[in-house]
Amino acid sequence: MKNFIYIILVTIVAGNLVSCVDSTAPEDEFGSGASAVNFAGFTQSSQALSAVVYDDERSYDSNIAFEVKGPSMESTTGDVAVSIAIDESSTAVEGTHFTLDEKSIVLSEDGDYRGLLPITVLTAGIEPPNTFDLILKISSVDGKGVVANGKTIAVKMVYQCYSDLSGTYLVQNDANCGTAVLTTIVKNDDGSWHIGIGDGGFLGHGCTGNPGLDNWSNIVELCGEILPSDDLEYADCCTIGNIQGGTWDADNGILTMEHTQAFTGNWAGAWVSTYTRQ
């Protein structure tokens, strides 16, 4: 990440970089001084869990990530216990769409105060395509100098038809910049798809003056539809390449996605990428 910020500094005006920094959420500005506390919570604000529905009613194991971060992490010692609860706004039903064997996790100094809580997605009796939302919240935190960060996580359970996007693709975009480039798509363990160059080649292949910065992405395909996603390498820090949606043409092996960026007005704000399987 430090390499990316350095390159950006020499390619755009400083005002744009300040704008990006100013967009940091208030919860991330932890304050300073000996009395400052650290915050425990979910690592992400949203997560998609894919489940391909077969006749054998299989289930899919995944994880929800937790972390503690803040201004006094260097002096933090001892375990931090985090408990969660299911928000009443959830449409996913425990025992029907998912199971959570544990609703608490202990984050330790040895684990760098990071941890994974197992979750299993169930498919029995579900007709694809379909989606259900599980909203989790922090119910309690037990640790010296650590409090809950007050955030929830929206876990979207995506029930999808069988599909195979794996392969090598020629990718290009309609931002009137850059050149076509090859990339690969491989399947993740959770059923989503990892694209080596996930923004249509916008960031690292001729559109921004940042050669070689391959902005990978993870996408979820739902019976021909690509769901919106901000799971890109440079989306969380800099809102570059965020996926607003798209389509998968299985017959012709063509993936199309719509992207946006809000990092700087010096670049195109929106574009469409086309991936053609070779």
C-alpha angles and dihedrals in degrees: 000000000000090000090054095051090048092054092047090053092060095045105047138035118275092243092068092052090051089052090055093049092048090058091071111125115254090240089064093056095081099179125232142260135070092291094058113120131215125236130231124199149101116329092221132037093215138019136180121216114196123208123182109210116228131169091254091070093230124184131221127223120213140150141240114219125227133185145172118223137161147114098296102045093124091065097039116117136170132041124303117212116204123190125193138200135199113251116232091234091070118117093193113091122217110240092020104055102011147000128219108193090187130030096191137056135193116223113201138194089240089058093048087249092289128117148160127235114205120237128178124208114214124209106182111127095003119129116210139260095050141123134203128187126225114192114196126190135186110257099180144354124204114190138106110271093355128116135173115276091224095236131127131209123228108213110193114201108208118198109196145175121254113278138157118213095162119127146070117307138192106224131195137157137216096233088108092243138091130022135269114277137184123247138161135239120208132176120254122221091253093056097259122118128247117213116196091211103028104170099062091265091293102133104038107025111064108303102089111021092254104115117195099016100130105195100209121200141192116219137185119221116202113192092311098330124104111216121223112268141180092187095120129123094248101029100086096049101032111010092239118155099359109177115234095183141295148177138259118214102198094182093059100025094239124145118193124187137177117224138188137188131196100180098102140356089225090080133057110280097213138016143162123239126205123201117193118192113234 
